[in-house]
């Protein structure tokens, strides 16, 4: 039986390159790197102590977790050059966004391009320097690097990088929101509504709890909008400490009863032995309803209606 290896995705190739680059930068005690687009004409010259790193795609599209990984490798200063796909004005705008998000984690500077010569220290997806020990198959003691799952989005990757780097907070606000629950019925609509599985219902004995995962929340608030009893509200943004710790937040805990008819669990504080759907079917087995005007007319004529 022939085993087929799944094709490598572009994102996996990028991850492999950046991990190799991080290891090389850390081993050579690099403090400043020059970032440029891969294959860009007029790429900046680099030295072994200040190498150029050619990133796949455009430098302005680099996600934040790549910069956190650079800081973990020991880099403190990042120089960038405008390219054919990114004007100086565009680059200045995105650099300001990075500064606002990362604070003092890294220092950014925009430089002019310089002519290319035959050889310079440049790390690219097609050319990553390898240490001699690596060529000989000898292991080199090094720190643990963050491992990013191929399917993880940029926010999940950022959290992985921040935890690996020991960073406890960022200058920018975390995307997640702190939810509050009042009058929750444990119906599960909010759990199904969240596209990131940030909400779960857990059962423990006769109690059901609604939990929020701070690291999974993206602040989209579909749970708040779709709650049928408007039980959820937002108290503010989640602090980075809660997001990075990832301890579940208990939003509500309800004592549950079991419906005598369908055996479904429902909040016991209603005082009924029937769940709400079964109670409605019992009171209105045919599901037919008169218009309010007709009900008022019947009552005016002395007829009682339920």
CSV table of C-alpha atoms in Angstrom, one decimal:
chain,number,residue,atom,x,y,z
A,1,UNK,CA,0.0,0.0,0.0
A,2,UNK,CA,1.5,3.3,-1.1
A,3,UNK,CA,1.4,6.1,1.5
A,4,UNK,CA,0.8,9.6,0.1
A,5,UNK,CA,2.2,12.6,1.9
A,6,UNK,CA,-0.2,15.6,2.0
A,7,UNK,CA,1.0,18.6,0.1
A,8,UNK,CA,2.8,21.3,2.1
A,9,UNK,CA,0.7,24.5,2.3
A,10,UNK,CA,2.2,28.0,1.7
A,11,UNK,CA,1.6,28.8,5.3
A,12,UNK,CA,3.5,25.7,6.4
A,13,UNK,CA,6.4,26.7,4.1
A,14,UNK,CA,6.4,30.2,5.7
A,15,UNK,CA,6.4,28.7,9.2
A,16,UNK,CA,9.4,26.5,8.3
A,17,UNK,CA,11.3,29.5,6.9
A,18,UNK,CA,10.6,31.8,9.9
A,19,UNK,CA,11.5,29.0,12.4
A,20,UNK,CA,14.9,28.4,10.6
A,21,UNK,CA,15.5,32.2,10.5
A,22,UNK,CA,14.7,32.6,14.2
A,23,UNK,CA,17.2,29.8,15.1
A,24,UNK,CA,19.9,31.4,13.0
A,25,UNK,CA,19.3,34.9,14.4
A,26,UNK,CA,19.4,33.6,18.0
A,27,UNK,CA,22.6,31.5,17.4
A,28,UNK,CA,24.4,34.5,15.9
A,29,UNK,CA,23.2,37.0,18.6
A,30,UNK,CA,21.6,39.3,16.0
A,31,UNK,CA,20.0,42.4,17.4
A,32,UNK,CA,19.0,44.2,14.2
A,33,UNK,CA,17.4,42.8,11.1
A,34,UNK,CA,16.4,44.4,7.8
A,35,UNK,CA,13.0,43.2,6.5
A,36,UNK,CA,12.3,43.3,2.8
A,37,UNK,CA,10.0,41.5,0.4
A,38,UNK,CA,11.4,38.2,-1.1
A,39,UNK,CA,12.9,38.7,-4.5
A,40,UNK,CA,12.6,42.5,-4.4
A,41,UNK,CA,14.9,44.3,-6.8
A,42,UNK,CA,17.2,46.7,-4.9
A,43,UNK,CA,17.0,44.7,-1.6
A,44,UNK,CA,19.1,46.2,1.2
A,45,UNK,CA,22.6,45.0,1.9
A,46,UNK,CA,23.0,42.9,5.0
A,47,UNK,CA,25.9,41.8,7.3
A,48,UNK,CA,26.1,38.8,9.5
A,49,UNK,CA,25.4,41.0,12.6
A,50,UNK,CA,22.6,42.9,10.7
A,51,UNK,CA,21.3,40.5,8.1
A,52,UNK,CA,18.5,41.1,5.7
A,53,UNK,CA,15.4,38.9,6.0
A,54,UNK,CA,13.4,38.4,2.9
A,55,UNK,CA,9.8,37.7,3.9
A,56,UNK,CA,7.3,35.8,1.7
A,57,UNK,CA,4.8,38.3,0.3
A,58,UNK,CA,4.9,41.9,1.3
A,59,UNK,CA,6.4,43.1,4.6
A,60,UNK,CA,3.3,45.2,5.3
A,61,UNK,CA,1.2,42.0,5.5
A,62,UNK,CA,3.3,40.4,8.3
A,63,UNK,CA,1.1,39.4,11.3
A,64,UNK,CA,2.1,40.5,14.8
A,65,UNK,CA,3.2,37.1,15.9
A,66,UNK,CA,6.1,37.2,13.5
A,67,UNK,CA,7.5,40.2,15.3
A,68,UNK,CA,7.0,38.6,18.7
A,69,UNK,CA,8.9,35.6,17.4
A,70,UNK,CA,11.7,37.9,16.3
A,71,UNK,CA,11.9,39.4,19.7
A,72,UNK,CA,12.1,35.9,21.2
A,73,UNK,CA,15.1,35.3,18.9
A,74,UNK,CA,16.9,38.3,20.5
A,75,UNK,CA,16.1,40.9,17.9
A,76,UNK,CA,15.4,44.4,19.3
A,77,UNK,CA,15.5,46.6,16.2
A,78,UNK,CA,13.7,46.1,12.9
A,79,UNK,CA,14.5,48.1,9.8
A,80,UNK,CA,12.2,48.1,6.8
A,81,UNK,CA,12.5,49.3,3.3
A,82,UNK,CA,9.7,50.4,0.9
A,83,UNK,CA,9.2,48.0,-2.0
A,84,UNK,CA,7.4,47.9,-5.3
A,85,UNK,CA,4.2,46.7,-3.7
A,86,UNK,CA,4.3,49.1,-0.7
A,87,UNK,CA,4.8,52.8,-0.9
A,88,UNK,CA,6.7,54.7,1.8
A,89,UNK,CA,3.4,56.2,3.0
A,90,UNK,CA,1.8,52.8,3.2
A,91,UNK,CA,4.8,51.4,5.1
A,92,UNK,CA,4.8,54.3,7.5
A,93,UNK,CA,1.1,53.7,8.3
A,94,UNK,CA,1.6,50.0,9.0
A,95,UNK,CA,4.7,50.7,11.1
A,96,UNK,CA,2.7,53.1,13.3
A,97,UNK,CA,0.1,50.3,13.7
A,98,UNK,CA,2.9,47.9,14.8
A,99,UNK,CA,4.3,50.4,17.2
A,100,UNK,CA,0.9,51.0,18.7
A,101,UNK,CA,0.3,47.3,19.1
A,102,UNK,CA,3.7,46.1,20.3
A,103,UNK,CA,4.8,49.1,22.4
A,104,UNK,CA,8.4,48.8,23.4
A,105,UNK,CA,8.8,45.2,22.4
A,106,UNK,CA,10.6,46.2,19.2
A,107,UNK,CA,12.0,49.4,17.7
A,108,UNK,CA,11.1,50.1,14.1
A,109,UNK,CA,12.8,52.3,11.5
A,110,UNK,CA,12.2,52.8,7.8
A,111,UNK,CA,15.3,53.0,5.6
A,112,UNK,CA,16.1,53.6,2.0
A,113,UNK,CA,17.0,50.7,-0.4
A,114,UNK,CA,20.6,50.2,-1.4
A,115,UNK,CA,22.1,48.5,-4.5
A,116,UNK,CA,22.4,44.8,-4.5
A,117,UNK,CA,25.9,43.3,-4.7
A,118,UNK,CA,26.9,39.8,-5.6
A,119,UNK,CA,26.8,38.5,-2.1
A,120,UNK,CA,25.3,39.8,1.1
A,121,UNK,CA,24.0,38.2,4.3
A,122,UNK,CA,20.4,37.6,3.4
A,123,UNK,CA,17.9,35.1,4.8
A,124,UNK,CA,15.2,34.1,2.3
A,125,UNK,CA,12.8,31.3,1.8
A,126,UNK,CA,15.2,29.8,-0.7
A,127,UNK,CA,18.4,30.6,1.2
A,128,UNK,CA,18.7,30.1,5.0
A,129,UNK,CA,22.3,29.8,6.4
A,130,UNK,CA,22.9,26.6,8.2
A,131,UNK,CA,25.4,26.1,11.1
A,132,UNK,CA,28.2,23.7,10.6
A,133,UNK,CA,27.0,21.5,13.4
A,134,UNK,CA,23.7,21.2,11.6
A,135,UNK,CA,25.4,20.2,8.3
A,136,UNK,CA,27.2,17.4,10.3
A,137,UNK,CA,24.0,16.3,11.9
A,138,UNK,CA,25.0,17.3,15.4
A,139,UNK,CA,22.4,18.6,17.7
A,140,UNK,CA,22.7,22.1,19.1
A,141,UNK,CA,21.3,23.1,22.4
A,142,UNK,CA,18.7,25.8,21.9
A,143,UNK,CA,15.6,27.2,23.5
A,144,UNK,CA,12.1,26.0,22.8
A,145,UNK,CA,10.4,27.8,20.0
A,146,UNK,CA,6.7,28.4,19.6
A,147,UNK,CA,5.0,25.8,17.4
A,148,UNK,CA,2.1,27.2,15.4
A,149,UNK,CA,-0.7,24.9,14.2
A,150,UNK,CA,-1.2,25.3,10.4
A,151,UNK,CA,-4.9,25.8,10.9
A,152,UNK,CA,-4.5,28.4,13.7
A,153,UNK,CA,-5.6,32.0,12.9
A,154,UNK,CA,-3.3,35.0,13.5
A,155,UNK,CA,-4.8,35.6,16.9
A,156,UNK,CA,-4.2,32.1,18.2
A,157,UNK,CA,-0.7,32.3,16.8
A,158,UNK,CA,-0.1,35.6,18.5
A,159,UNK,CA,-1.1,34.1,21.9
A,160,UNK,CA,1.2,31.1,21.3
A,161,UNK,CA,4.1,33.5,20.6
A,162,UNK,CA,3.4,35.8,23.5
A,163,UNK,CA,3.3,32.8,25.9
A,164,UNK,CA,6.6,31.5,24.5
A,165,UNK,CA,8.2,34.9,24.8
A,166,UNK,CA,6.9,35.5,28.3
A,167,UNK,CA,5.1,38.6,27.3
A,168,UNK,CA,2.2,39.3,29.6
A,169,UNK,CA,0.6,42.2,27.8
A,170,UNK,CA,0.5,44.3,24.6
A,171,UNK,CA,0.0,48.0,24.1
A,172,UNK,CA,-3.0,47.3,21.9
A,173,UNK,CA,-6.3,46.1,23.4
A,174,UNK,CA,-7.1,42.4,23.3
A,175,UNK,CA,-10.0,41.6,20.9
A,176,UNK,CA,-12.0,39.5,23.3
A,177,UNK,CA,-14.7,41.0,25.5
A,178,UNK,CA,-15.7,40.2,29.1
A,179,UNK,CA,-19.2,38.8,29.1
A,180,UNK,CA,-21.8,39.0,31.8
A,181,UNK,CA,-24.9,36.7,32.1
A,182,UNK,CA,-28.1,37.5,33.9
A,183,UNK,CA,-31.2,35.4,33.4
A,184,UNK,CA,-29.5,32.7,31.5
A,185,UNK,CA,-31.6,29.6,30.7
A,186,UNK,CA,-28.8,27.4,29.4
A,187,UNK,CA,-30.6,27.0,26.1
A,188,UNK,CA,-27.2,26.8,24.2
A,189,UNK,CA,-28.0,29.3,21.5
A,190,UNK,CA,-25.0,31.4,22.4
A,191,UNK,CA,-22.7,28.3,22.3
A,192,UNK,CA,-23.9,27.4,18.8
A,193,UNK,CA,-23.6,31.1,17.7
A,194,UNK,CA,-20.0,31.6,18.5
A,195,UNK,CA,-17.8,30.8,15.5
A,196,UNK,CA,-14.7,30.4,17.6
A,197,UNK,CA,-16.1,28.0,20.3
A,198,UNK,CA,-15.5,30.5,23.0
A,199,UNK,CA,-18.6,29.4,24.9
A,200,UNK,CA,-19.4,26.0,26.4
A,201,UNK,CA,-22.1,24.5,28.6
A,202,UNK,CA,-20.8,22.0,31.1
A,203,UNK,CA,-22.8,19.5,33.2
A,204,UNK,CA,-21.8,18.6,36.8
A,205,UNK,CA,-24.4,16.6,38.7
A,206,UNK,CA,-27.7,18.6,38.7
A,207,UNK,CA,-25.9,21.9,37.7
A,208,UNK,CA,-25.1,23.4,34.3
A,209,UNK,CA,-22.5,26.2,33.9
A,210,UNK,CA,-21.9,28.5,31.0
A,211,UNK,CA,-18.2,29.1,30.5
A,212,UNK,CA,-16.3,31.6,28.4
A,213,UNK,CA,-12.8,30.8,27.1
A,214,UNK,CA,-10.9,34.2,27.1
A,215,UNK,CA,-8.3,33.1,24.6
A,216,UNK,CA,-10.9,31.9,22.1
A,217,UNK,CA,-13.1,35.0,22.2
A,218,UNK,CA,-12.7,37.4,19.3
A,219,UNK,CA,-15.2,40.0,20.4
A,220,UNK,CA,-17.7,39.5,17.6
A,221,UNK,CA,-20.6,39.4,20.0
A,222,UNK,CA,-22.8,37.1,18.0
A,223,UNK,CA,-23.7,35.4,21.2
A,224,UNK,CA,-25.0,38.7,22.6
A,225,UNK,CA,-27.0,39.5,19.5
A,226,UNK,CA,-28.6,36.1,19.2
A,227,UNK,CA,-29.5,35.3,22.9
A,228,UNK,CA,-33.3,34.7,22.9
A,229,UNK,CA,-33.7,36.0,26.4
A,230,UNK,CA,-31.1,38.9,26.1
A,231,UNK,CA,-29.2,37.4,29.1
A,232,UNK,CA,-25.7,38.3,27.8
A,233,UNK,CA,-24.0,41.7,28.0
A,234,UNK,CA,-20.5,43.1,27.6
A,235,UNK,CA,-18.7,44.7,30.6
A,236,UNK,CA,-15.6,45.7,28.6
A,237,UNK,CA,-12.5,44.3,27.0
A,238,UNK,CA,-10.7,41.3,28.4
A,239,UNK,CA,-7.4,42.0,30.0
A,240,UNK,CA,-4.4,40.4,28.4
A,241,UNK,CA,-3.6,38.6,31.6
A,242,UNK,CA,-6.9,36.7,31.4
A,243,UNK,CA,-6.5,36.0,27.7
A,244,UNK,CA,-3.0,34.6,28.1
A,245,UNK,CA,-3.9,32.6,31.2
A,246,UNK,CA,-6.8,31.1,29.3
A,247,UNK,CA,-8.7,30.1,32.5
A,248,UNK,CA,-12.4,29.6,31.8
A,249,UNK,CA,-14.7,32.4,33.1
A,250,UNK,CA,-17.9,31.1,34.7
A,251,UNK,CA,-20.7,33.3,33.4
A,252,UNK,CA,-23.7,31.5,35.0
A,253,UNK,CA,-24.4,28.3,37.0
A,254,UNK,CA,-28.0,26.9,37.1
A,255,UNK,CA,-29.6,24.1,39.0
A,256,UNK,CA,-31.3,21.8,36.5
A,257,UNK,CA,-34.3,19.5,36.5
A,258,UNK,CA,-35.3,16.7,34.2
A,259,UNK,CA,-38.5,17.1,32.2
A,260,UNK,CA,-41.0,14.3,33.0
A,261,UNK,CA,-42.1,14.1,29.4
A,262,UNK,CA,-39.0,14.3,27.2
A,263,UNK,CA,-36.2,13.9,29.8
A,264,UNK,CA,-34.5,17.1,28.7
A,265,UNK,CA,-32.7,19.2,31.3
A,266,UNK,CA,-34.1,22.6,32.0
A,267,UNK,CA,-33.6,25.3,34.8
A,268,UNK,CA,-35.2,24.1,38.0
A,269,UNK,CA,-36.0,27.6,39.3
A,270,UNK,CA,-39.1,27.6,37.1
A,271,UNK,CA,-40.9,25.4,39.6
A,272,UNK,CA,-42.3,23.2,36.8
A,273,UNK,CA,-41.8,19.5,36.1
A,274,UNK,CA,-42.0,20.2,32.4
A,275,UNK,CA,-39.5,21.9,30.2
A,276,UNK,CA,-40.7,25.0,28.3
A,277,UNK,CA,-41.4,23.4,24.9
A,278,UNK,CA,-43.3,20.5,26.6
A,279,UNK,CA,-45.3,23.0,28.7
A,280,UNK,CA,-46.3,25.0,25.7
A,281,UNK,CA,-47.4,21.8,23.8
A,282,UNK,CA,-49.4,20.7,26.8
A,283,UNK,CA,-51.2,24.0,27.1
A,284,UNK,CA,-51.7,24.3,23.4
A,285,UNK,CA,-51.5,20.8,21.8
A,286,UNK,CA,-52.7,21.9,18.4
A,287,UNK,CA,-50.5,25.0,18.1
A,288,UNK,CA,-53.3,27.2,16.8
A,289,UNK,CA,-53.7,30.8,17.9
A,290,UNK,CA,-56.4,33.4,17.4
A,291,UNK,CA,-55.6,37.0,16.6
A,292,UNK,CA,-55.5,39.3,19.6
A,293,UNK,CA,-58.6,41.1,18.2
A,294,UNK,CA,-60.6,37.9,18.0
A,295,UNK,CA,-59.6,36.9,21.6
A,296,UNK,CA,-60.7,40.3,22.8
A,297,UNK,CA,-64.1,40.0,21.0
A,298,UNK,CA,-64.7,36.5,22.6
A,299,UNK,CA,-63.9,37.8,26.0
A,300,UNK,CA,-66.3,40.7,25.5
A,301,UNK,CA,-69.0,38.2,24.7
A,302,UNK,CA,-68.3,36.3,27.9
A,303,UNK,CA,-66.2,33.5,26.5
A,304,UNK,CA,-63.0,32.5,28.4
A,305,UNK,CA,-59.9,31.8,26.3
A,306,UNK,CA,-56.6,30.5,27.3
